[in-house]
Coordinates of C-alpha atoms (C1' of nucleotides) in Angstrom, one line a residue:
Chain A
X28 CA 2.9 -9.0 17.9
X29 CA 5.1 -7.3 20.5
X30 CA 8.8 -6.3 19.7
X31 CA 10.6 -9.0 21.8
X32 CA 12.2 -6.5 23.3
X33 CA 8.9 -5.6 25.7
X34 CA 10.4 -9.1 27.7
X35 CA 13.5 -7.4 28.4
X36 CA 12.7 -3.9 28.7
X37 CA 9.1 -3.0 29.5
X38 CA 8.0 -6.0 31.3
X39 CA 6.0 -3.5 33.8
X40 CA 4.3 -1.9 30.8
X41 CA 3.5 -5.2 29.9
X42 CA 2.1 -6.6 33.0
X43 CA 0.0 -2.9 33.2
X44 CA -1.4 -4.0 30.1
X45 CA -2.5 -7.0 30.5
X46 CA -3.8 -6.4 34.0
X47 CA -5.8 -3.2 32.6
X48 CA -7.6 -5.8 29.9
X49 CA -7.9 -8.1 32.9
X50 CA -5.7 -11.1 31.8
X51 CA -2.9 -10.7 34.2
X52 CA -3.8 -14.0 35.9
X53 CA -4.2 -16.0 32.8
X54 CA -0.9 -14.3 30.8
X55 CA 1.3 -13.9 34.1
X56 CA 3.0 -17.7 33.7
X57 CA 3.5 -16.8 29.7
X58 CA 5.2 -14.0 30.4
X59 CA 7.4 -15.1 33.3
X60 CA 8.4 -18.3 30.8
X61 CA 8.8 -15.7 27.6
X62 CA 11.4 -13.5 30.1
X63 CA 13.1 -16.8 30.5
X64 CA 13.3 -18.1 26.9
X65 CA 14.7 -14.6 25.7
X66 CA 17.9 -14.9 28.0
X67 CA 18.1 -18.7 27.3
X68 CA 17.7 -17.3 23.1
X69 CA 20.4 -15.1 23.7
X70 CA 23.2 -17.0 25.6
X71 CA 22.5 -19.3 22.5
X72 CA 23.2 -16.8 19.7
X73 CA 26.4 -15.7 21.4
X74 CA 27.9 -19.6 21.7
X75 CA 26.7 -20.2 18.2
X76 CA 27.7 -17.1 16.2
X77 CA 31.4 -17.0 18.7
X78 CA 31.7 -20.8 16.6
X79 CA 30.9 -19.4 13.3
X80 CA 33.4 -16.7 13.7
X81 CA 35.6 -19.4 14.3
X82 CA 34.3 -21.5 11.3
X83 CA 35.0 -18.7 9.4
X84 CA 38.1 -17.7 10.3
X85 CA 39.3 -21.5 9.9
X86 CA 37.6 -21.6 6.3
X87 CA 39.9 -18.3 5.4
X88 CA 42.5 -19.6 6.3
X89 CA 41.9 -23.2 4.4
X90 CA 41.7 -20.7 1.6
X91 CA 44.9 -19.6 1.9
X92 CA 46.6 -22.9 2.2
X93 CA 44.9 -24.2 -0.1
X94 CA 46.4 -21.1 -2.4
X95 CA 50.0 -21.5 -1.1
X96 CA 49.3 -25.6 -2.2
X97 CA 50.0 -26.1 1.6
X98 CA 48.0 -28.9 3.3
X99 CA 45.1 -28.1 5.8
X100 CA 44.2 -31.2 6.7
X101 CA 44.2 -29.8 10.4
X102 CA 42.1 -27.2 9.8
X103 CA 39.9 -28.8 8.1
X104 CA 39.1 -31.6 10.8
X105 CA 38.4 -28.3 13.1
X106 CA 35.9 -26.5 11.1
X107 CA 34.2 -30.1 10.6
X108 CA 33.9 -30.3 14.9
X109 CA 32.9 -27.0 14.5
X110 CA 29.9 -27.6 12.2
X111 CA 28.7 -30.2 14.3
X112 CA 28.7 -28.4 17.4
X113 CA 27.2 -25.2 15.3
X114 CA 24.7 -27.8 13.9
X115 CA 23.7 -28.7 17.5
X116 CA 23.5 -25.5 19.1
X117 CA 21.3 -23.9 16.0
X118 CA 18.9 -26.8 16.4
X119 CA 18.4 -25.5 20.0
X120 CA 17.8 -22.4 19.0
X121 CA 15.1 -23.0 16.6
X122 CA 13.6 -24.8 19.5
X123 CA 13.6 -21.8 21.7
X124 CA 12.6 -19.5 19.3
X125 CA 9.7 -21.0 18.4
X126 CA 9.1 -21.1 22.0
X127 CA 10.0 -17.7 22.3
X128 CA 7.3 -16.8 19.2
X129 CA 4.4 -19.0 20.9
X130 CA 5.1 -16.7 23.6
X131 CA 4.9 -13.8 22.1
X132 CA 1.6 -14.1 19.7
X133 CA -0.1 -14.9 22.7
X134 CA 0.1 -11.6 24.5
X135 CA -2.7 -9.1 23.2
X136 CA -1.4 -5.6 22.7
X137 CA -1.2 -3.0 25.2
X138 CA -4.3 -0.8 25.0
X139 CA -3.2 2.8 25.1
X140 CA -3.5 5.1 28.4
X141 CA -6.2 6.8 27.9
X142 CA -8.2 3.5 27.6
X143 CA -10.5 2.8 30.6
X144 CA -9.3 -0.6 32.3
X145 CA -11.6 -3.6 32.7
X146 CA -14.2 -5.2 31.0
X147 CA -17.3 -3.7 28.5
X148 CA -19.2 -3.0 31.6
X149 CA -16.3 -0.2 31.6
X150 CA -17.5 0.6 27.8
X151 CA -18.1 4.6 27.8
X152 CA -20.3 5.9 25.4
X153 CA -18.8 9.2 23.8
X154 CA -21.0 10.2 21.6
X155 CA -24.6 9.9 20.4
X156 CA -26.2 10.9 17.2
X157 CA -29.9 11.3 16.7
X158 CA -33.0 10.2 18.4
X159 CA -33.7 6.5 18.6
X160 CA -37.0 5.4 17.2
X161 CA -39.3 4.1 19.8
X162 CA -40.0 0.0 18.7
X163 CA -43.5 -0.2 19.2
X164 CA -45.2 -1.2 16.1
X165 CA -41.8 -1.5 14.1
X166 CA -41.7 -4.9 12.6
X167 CA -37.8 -6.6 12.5
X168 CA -35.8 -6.1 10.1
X169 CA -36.6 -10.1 8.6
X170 CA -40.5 -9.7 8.4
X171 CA -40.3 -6.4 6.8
X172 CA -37.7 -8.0 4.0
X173 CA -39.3 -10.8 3.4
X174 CA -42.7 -9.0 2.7
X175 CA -41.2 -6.6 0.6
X176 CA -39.5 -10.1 -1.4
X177 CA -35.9 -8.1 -0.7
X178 CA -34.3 -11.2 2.0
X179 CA -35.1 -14.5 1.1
X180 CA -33.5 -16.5 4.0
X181 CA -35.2 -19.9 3.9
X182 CA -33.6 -20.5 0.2
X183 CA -30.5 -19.4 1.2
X184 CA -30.7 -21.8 3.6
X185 CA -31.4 -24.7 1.0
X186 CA -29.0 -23.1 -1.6
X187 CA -26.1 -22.7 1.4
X188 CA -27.0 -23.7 4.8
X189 CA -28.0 -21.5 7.7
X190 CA -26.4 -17.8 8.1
X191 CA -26.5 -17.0 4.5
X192 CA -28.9 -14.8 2.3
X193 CA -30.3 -13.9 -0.8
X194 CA -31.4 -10.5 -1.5
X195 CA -33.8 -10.0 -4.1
X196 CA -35.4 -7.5 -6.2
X197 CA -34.8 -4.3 -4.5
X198 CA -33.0 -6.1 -1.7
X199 CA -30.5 -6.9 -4.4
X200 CA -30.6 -3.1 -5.5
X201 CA -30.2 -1.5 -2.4
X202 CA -26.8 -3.5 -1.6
X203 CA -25.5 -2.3 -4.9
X204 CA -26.6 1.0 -3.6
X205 CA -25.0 0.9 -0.8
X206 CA -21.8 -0.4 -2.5
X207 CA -21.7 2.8 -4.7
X208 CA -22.8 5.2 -1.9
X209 CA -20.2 4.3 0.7
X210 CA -17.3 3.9 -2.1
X211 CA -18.4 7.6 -3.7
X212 CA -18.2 9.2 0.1
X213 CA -15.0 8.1 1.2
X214 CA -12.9 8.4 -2.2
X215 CA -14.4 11.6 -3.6
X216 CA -15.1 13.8 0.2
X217 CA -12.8 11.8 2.5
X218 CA -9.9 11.3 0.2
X219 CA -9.2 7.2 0.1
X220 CA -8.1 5.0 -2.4
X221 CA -10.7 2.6 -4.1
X222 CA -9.0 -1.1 -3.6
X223 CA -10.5 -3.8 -4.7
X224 CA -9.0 -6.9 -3.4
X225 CA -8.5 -10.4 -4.1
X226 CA -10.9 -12.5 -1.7
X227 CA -8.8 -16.0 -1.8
X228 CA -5.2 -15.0 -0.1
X229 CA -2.2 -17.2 1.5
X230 CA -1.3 -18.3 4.4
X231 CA 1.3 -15.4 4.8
X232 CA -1.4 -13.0 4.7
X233 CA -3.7 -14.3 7.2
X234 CA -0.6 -14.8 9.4
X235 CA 0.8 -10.7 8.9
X236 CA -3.0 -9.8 10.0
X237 CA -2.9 -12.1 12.6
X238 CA -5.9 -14.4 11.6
X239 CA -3.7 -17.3 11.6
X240 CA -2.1 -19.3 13.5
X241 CA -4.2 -18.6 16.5
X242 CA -7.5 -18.4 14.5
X243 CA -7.8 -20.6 11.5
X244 CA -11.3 -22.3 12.6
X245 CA -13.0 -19.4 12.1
X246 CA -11.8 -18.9 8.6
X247 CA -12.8 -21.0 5.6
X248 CA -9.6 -22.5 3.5
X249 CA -10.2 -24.0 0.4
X250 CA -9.4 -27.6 0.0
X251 CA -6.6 -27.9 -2.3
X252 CA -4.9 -25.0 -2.6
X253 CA -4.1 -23.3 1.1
X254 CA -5.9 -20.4 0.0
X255 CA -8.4 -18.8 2.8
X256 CA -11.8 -16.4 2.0
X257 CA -11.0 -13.4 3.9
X258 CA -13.1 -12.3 6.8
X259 CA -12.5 -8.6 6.2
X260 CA -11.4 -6.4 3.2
X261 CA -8.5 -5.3 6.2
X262 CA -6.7 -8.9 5.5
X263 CA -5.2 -8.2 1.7
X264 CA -5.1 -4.0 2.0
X265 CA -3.3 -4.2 5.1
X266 CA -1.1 -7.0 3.4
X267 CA -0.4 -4.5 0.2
X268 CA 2.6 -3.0 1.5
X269 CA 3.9 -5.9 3.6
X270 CA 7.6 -6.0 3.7
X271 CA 8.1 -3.0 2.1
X272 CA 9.4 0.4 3.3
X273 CA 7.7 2.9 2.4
X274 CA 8.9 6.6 2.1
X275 CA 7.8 9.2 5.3
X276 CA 5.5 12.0 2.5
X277 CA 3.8 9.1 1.4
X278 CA 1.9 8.6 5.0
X279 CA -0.9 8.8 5.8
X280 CA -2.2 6.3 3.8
X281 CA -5.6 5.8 3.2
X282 CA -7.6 3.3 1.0
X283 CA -11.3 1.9 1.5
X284 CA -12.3 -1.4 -0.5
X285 CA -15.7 -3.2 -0.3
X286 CA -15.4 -6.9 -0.4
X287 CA -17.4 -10.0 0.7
X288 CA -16.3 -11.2 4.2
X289 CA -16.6 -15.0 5.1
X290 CA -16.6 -15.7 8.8
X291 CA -17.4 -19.4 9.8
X292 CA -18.5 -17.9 13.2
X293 CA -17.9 -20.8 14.9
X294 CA -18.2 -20.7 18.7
X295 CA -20.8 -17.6 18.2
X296 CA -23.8 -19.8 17.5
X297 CA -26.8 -18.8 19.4
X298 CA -26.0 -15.3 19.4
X299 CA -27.8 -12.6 17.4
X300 CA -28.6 -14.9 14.7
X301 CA -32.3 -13.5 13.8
X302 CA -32.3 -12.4 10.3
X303 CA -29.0 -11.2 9.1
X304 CA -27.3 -9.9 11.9
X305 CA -24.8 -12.9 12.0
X306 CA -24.5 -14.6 8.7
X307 CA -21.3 -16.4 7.1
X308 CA -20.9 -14.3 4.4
X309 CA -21.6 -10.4 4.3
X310 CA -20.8 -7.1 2.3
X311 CA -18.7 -4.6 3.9
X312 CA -16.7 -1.0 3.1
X313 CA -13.8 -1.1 5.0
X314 CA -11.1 1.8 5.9
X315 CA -7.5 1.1 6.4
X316 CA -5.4 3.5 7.0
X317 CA -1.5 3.7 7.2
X318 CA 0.1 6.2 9.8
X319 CA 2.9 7.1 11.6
X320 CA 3.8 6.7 15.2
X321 CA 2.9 10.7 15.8
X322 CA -0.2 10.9 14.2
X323 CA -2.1 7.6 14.7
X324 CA -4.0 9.0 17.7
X325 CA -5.8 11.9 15.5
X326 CA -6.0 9.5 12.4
X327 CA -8.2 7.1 14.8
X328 CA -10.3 9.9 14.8
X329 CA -10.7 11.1 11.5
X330 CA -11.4 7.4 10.3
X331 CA -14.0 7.3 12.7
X332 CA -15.7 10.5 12.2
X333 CA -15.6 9.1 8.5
X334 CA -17.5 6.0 9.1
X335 CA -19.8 8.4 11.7
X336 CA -21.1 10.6 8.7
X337 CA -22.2 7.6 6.6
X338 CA -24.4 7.3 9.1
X339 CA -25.1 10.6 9.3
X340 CA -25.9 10.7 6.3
X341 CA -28.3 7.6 6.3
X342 CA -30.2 9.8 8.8
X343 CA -29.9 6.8 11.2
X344 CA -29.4 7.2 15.1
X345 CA -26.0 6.0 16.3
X346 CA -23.6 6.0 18.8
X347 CA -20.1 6.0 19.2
X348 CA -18.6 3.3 22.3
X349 CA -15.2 3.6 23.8
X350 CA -14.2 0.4 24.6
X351 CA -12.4 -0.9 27.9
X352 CA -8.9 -2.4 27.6
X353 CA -10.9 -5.9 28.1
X354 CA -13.4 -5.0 25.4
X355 CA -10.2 -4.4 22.9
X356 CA -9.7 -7.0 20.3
X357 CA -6.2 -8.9 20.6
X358 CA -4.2 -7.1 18.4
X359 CA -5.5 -3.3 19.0
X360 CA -4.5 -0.3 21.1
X361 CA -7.8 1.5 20.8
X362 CA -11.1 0.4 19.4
X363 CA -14.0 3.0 19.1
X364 CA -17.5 0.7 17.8
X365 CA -20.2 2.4 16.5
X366 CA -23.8 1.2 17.2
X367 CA -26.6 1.9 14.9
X368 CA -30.4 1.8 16.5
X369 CA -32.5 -1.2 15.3
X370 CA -35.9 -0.3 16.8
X371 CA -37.8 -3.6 15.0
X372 CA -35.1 -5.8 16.9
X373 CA -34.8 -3.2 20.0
X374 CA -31.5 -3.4 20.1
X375 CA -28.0 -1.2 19.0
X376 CA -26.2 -3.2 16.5
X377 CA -22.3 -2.6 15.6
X378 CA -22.2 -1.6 12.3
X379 CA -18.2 -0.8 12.5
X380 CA -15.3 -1.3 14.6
X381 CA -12.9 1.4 14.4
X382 CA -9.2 0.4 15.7
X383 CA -5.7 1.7 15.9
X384 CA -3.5 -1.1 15.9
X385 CA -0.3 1.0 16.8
X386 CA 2.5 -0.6 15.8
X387 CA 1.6 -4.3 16.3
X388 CA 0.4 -5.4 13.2
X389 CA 2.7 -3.6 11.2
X390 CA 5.5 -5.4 13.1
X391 CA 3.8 -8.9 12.1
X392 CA 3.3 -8.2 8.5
X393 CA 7.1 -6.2 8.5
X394 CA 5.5 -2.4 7.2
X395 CA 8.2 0.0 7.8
X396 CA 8.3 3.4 6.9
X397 CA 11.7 5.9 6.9
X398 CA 10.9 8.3 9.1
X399 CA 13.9 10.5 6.4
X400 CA 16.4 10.3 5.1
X401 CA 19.2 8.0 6.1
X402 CA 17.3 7.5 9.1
X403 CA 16.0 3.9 10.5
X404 CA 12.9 2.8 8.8
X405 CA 10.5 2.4 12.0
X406 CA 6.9 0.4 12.0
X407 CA 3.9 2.2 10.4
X408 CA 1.0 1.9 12.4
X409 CA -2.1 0.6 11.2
X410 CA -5.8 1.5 11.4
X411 CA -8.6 0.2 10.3
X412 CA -12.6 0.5 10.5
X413 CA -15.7 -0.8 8.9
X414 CA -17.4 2.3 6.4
X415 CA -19.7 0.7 7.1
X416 CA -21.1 -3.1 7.1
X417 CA -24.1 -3.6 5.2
X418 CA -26.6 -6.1 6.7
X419 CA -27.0 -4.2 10.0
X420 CA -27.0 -1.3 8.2
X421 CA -30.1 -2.9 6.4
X422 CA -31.6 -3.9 9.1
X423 CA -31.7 -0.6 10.6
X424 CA -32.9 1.1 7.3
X425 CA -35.8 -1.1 7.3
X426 CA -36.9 -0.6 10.4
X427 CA -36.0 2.6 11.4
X428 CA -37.5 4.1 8.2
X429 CA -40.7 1.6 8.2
X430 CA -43.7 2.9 7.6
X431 CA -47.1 1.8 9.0
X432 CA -48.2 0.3 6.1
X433 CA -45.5 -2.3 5.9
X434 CA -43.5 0.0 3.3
X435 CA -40.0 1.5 3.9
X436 CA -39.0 5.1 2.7
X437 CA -35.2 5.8 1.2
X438 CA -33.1 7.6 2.9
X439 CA -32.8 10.9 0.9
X440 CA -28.8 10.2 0.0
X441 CA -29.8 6.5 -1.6
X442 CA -32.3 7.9 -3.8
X443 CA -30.4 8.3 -6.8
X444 CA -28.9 5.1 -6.3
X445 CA -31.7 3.2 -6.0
X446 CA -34.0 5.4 -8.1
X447 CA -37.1 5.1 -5.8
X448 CA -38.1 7.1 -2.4
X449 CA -39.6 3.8 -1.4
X450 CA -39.2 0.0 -0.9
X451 CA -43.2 -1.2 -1.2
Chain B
rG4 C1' -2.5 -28.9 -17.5
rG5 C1' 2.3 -29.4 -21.0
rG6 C1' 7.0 -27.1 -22.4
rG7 C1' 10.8 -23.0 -22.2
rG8 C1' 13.2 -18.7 -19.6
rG9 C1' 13.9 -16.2 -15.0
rG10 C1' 14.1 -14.3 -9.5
rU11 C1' 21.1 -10.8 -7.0
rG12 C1' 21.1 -4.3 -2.9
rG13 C1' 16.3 1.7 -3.7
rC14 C1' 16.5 0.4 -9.3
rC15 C1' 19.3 -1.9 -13.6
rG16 C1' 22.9 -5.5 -13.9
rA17 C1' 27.7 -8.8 -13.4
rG18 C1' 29.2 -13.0 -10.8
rA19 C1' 29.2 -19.9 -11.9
rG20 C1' 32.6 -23.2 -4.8
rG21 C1' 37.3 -19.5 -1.1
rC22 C1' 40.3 -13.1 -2.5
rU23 C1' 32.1 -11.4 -3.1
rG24 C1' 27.9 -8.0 1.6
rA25 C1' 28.5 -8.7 -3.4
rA26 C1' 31.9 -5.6 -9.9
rG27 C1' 29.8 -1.7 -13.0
rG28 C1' 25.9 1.7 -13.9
rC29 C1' 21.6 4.7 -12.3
rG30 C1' 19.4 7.0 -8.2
rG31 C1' 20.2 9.0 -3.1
rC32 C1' 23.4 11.6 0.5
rG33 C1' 28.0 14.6 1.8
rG34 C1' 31.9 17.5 -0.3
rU35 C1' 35.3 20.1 -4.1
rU36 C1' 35.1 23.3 -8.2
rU37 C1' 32.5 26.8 -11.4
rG38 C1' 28.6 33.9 -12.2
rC39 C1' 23.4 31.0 -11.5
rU40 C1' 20.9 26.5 -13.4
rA41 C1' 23.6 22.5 -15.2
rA42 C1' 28.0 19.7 -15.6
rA43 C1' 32.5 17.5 -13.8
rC44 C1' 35.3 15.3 -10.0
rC45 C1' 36.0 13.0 -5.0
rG46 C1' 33.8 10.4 -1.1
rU47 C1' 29.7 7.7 0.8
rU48 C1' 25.3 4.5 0.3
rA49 C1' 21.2 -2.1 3.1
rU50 C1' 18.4 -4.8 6.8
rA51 C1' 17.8 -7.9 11.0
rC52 C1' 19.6 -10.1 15.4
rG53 C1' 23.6 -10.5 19.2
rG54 C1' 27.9 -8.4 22.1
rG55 C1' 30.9 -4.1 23.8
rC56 C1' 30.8 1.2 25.0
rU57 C1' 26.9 4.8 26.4
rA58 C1' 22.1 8.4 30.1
rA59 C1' 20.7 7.4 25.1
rA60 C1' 23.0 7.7 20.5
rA61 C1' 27.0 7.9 17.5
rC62 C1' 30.7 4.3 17.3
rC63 C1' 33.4 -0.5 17.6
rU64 C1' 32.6 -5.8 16.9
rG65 C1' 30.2 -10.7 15.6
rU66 C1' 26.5 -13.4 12.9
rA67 C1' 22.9 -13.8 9.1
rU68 C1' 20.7 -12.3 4.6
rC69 C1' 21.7 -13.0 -3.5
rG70 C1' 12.9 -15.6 -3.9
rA71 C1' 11.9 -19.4 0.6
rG72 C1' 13.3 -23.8 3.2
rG73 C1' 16.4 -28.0 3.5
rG74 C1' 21.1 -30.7 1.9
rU75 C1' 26.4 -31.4 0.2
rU76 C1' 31.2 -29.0 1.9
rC77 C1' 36.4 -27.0 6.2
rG78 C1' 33.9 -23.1 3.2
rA79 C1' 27.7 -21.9 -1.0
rA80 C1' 24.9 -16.2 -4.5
rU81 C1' 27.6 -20.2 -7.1
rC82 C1' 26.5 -27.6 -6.6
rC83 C1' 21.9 -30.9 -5.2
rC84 C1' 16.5 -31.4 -3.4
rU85 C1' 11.6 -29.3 -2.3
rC86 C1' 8.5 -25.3 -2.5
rC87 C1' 6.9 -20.1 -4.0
rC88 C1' 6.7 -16.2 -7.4
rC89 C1' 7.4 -13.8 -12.3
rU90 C1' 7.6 -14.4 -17.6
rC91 C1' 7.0 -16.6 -22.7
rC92 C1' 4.7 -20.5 -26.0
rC93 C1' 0.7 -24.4 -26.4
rG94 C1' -3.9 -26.3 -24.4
rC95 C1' -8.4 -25.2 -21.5
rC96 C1' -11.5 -21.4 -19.7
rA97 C1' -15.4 -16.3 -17.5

RNA sequence: GGGGGGGUGGCCGAGAGGCUGAAGGCGGCGGUUUGCUAAACCGUUAUACGGGCUAAAACCUGUAUCGAGGGUUCGAAUCCCUCCCCUCCCGCCA
């Protein structure tokens, strides 16, 4: 969410950025009417707060009467005109507020400059990491798992509907491996916090990370209770410090947390649904990180190079995408995604999405930081990244280390963990 | 699920319709004093949103904020209603 203060001040910045992410056309009459509703907001607070500095000042007044045992009868029949003009006036405001609000969650953030403008065709690859297996004679990902008993997808399907699996056997192992793998990398060599969250939050939550208002169909709520299954681990460890100030040595902040993510997907049906690419409920490592307005640029990079070397380390060809303003998600400044190669399914599969969210989050969920001391607390800025999802990252461990007789070898790093050099 | 007790500033804790943006203490900051450390004493100590002044601040000024939202009242931390959270006891439960 943008500081309101954008509509007075930076409206040039603002219409930049939206043209640079290509919704200029679409966002023009939003902003236009949110320039409008913030003068309207103000010329409201200054007639309502000059009558409760009157209301006031009668009420003191009453007081003292009322002290001396002098009637106030006068006074009194004032401040009572005077609350119902207040009354009036406040009940406008709330209506242009609101406004004023609906405005405001609707414009994205503003991607930074360095950001190319225009749509994913504008996507520039910036860096690449090992040589893609060729596909020919690589089964997918689904016929390999199924053969080696690790994904069961057709009882899933009975047990849950369609997007959801079971993994089995050493299907079953290898996500616990991969659980234990990513969490010993980042908290032990890249120095985060192990979280591990609550999957069922509130409605103030999903609202701070800006999954609600604007997206609750693709979120699933639970019936009774207004309780919502996150869709990412970033929902409750962004949310830890909301309203809170937090002291300047105490940034960066860095914590990583698998959970279980529950997406409804709706609207995406259709699209890469084979096997376990797209399902309603997956496992993922995710990085948040807190920063401050100086650093957040360099931390970007640092989280990403963190959720590179798991990779790296999987020995499993990769590549890092810049993305173009238009490419962005809603609420980010800068998004690098990182693209593992699936040479069964021939395609690059995004295994994380690494994104600096500036200071507009932060400003939604109210995480401040004092920059020292006796000094304004200012925004933190908030980034986050998947280290890494799993079920891609499956995919592209079965196929790209498949070999021709239907078995899979281990990545060297997993081999503890799973305590075989190969899935047969 | 049933019953009790609570939510006040960075923290602890008073206050029970007006003189309370909030006593007192701790902590923080600034200062005085003292060989150093320490102590003592004095001062100061929130956030948001407006307005004025400004290049921008500082500053001045208004409003709001005592868990949240409504209500009563000329006036609410204080009274009423709804909700949320914490805590204790009983029941149930992995």
């Amino acid at each position: 969410m943008h500081d309101l203060r954008v509509l007075r001040e930076q409206i040039d910045l603002l219409r930049d950025g939206m043209r640079r992410r290509g919704v200029l056309d679409t966002l023009a009459p939003v902003i236009d009417r949110g320039q409008a509703v913030e003068r309207e907001r103000r010329t409201l607070i200054q007639a309502v707060e000059e009558r409760k500095a009157q209301r006031n000042a009668i009420a003191q007044e009453v007081a003292k009467r009322k002290r001396a045992k002098e009637d106030a009868d006068d006074l009194i029949a004032q401040g009572r005109a005077l609350g119902d003009e207040i009354g009036q006036l406040e009940q406008e405001l709330g209506s242009t507020e609101a406004e004023l609000n609906r405005a405001l969650l609707e414009i994205p953030n503003i991607t930074f400059a360095t950001v190319p403008e225009g749509g994913e065709e504008n996507n520039v690859i910036v860096r690449e990491w090992g040589t893609p297996r060729a596909s020919a004679g690589v089964k997918p990902h689904w016929e390999i798992g199924a053969k080696l008993g690790m994904i069961d997808i057709e009882r899933a399907s009975k047990v849950s509907g369609s997007g959801f699996v079971f993994y089995r056997g050493k299907g079953a192992r290898l996500v616990r491996a991969l659980l234990n793998f990513f969490m010993d990398v980042h908290r032990d060599e890249h120095g985060y916090e192990e979280v591990w969250p609550p999957l069922l939050v509130n409605r103030s939550t999903m609202t701070g990370t800006g999954q609600l208002p604007k997206f609750e169909d693709d979120a699933y709520a639970t019936r009774t209770d207004d309780l919502f299954l996150i869709p990412t681990a970033e929902v409750p460890v962004t949310n830890l410090y909301r309203d809170e100030i937090l002291e300047a040595d105490s940034l960066p902040m860095a914590f990583v947390a698998y959970s279980k993510c529950f997406r409804r997907e709706a609207g995406s049906a259709g699209k890469d649904t084979r096997g376990i690419l797209r399902t309603h409920e997956f496992d993922k490592v995710e990085l948040v990180r807190y920063a401050t307005q100086e650093n957040s640029g360099e931390q970007l990079e640092a989280l990403t190079r963190h959720a590179e070397n798991i990779l790296e380390r999987l020995g499993i060809p990769h590549r890092r995408k810049l993305l173009a303003a238009g490419d962005t998600g809603f609420s980010s400044a800068m998004t690098y995604d990182l693209e593992a190669w699936a040479p069964g399914v021939g395609a690059w599969l995004e295994v994380s999405s690494c994104s600096n969210f500036a200071d507009y989050q932060a400003r939604r969920a109210n995480i401040r930081y004092r920059p020292g001391k006796g000094e304004k607390p200012r925004f933190v800025h908030t980034l986050n990244g998947s280290g890494v999802a799993f079920p891609r990252t499956i995919a592209c461990i079965l196929e790209h280390y498949q070999n021709a007789d239907g078995t899979v070898s281990v990545p060297d790093v997993l081999r503890p963990y799973l305590g075989t050099d190969v899935l047969s």
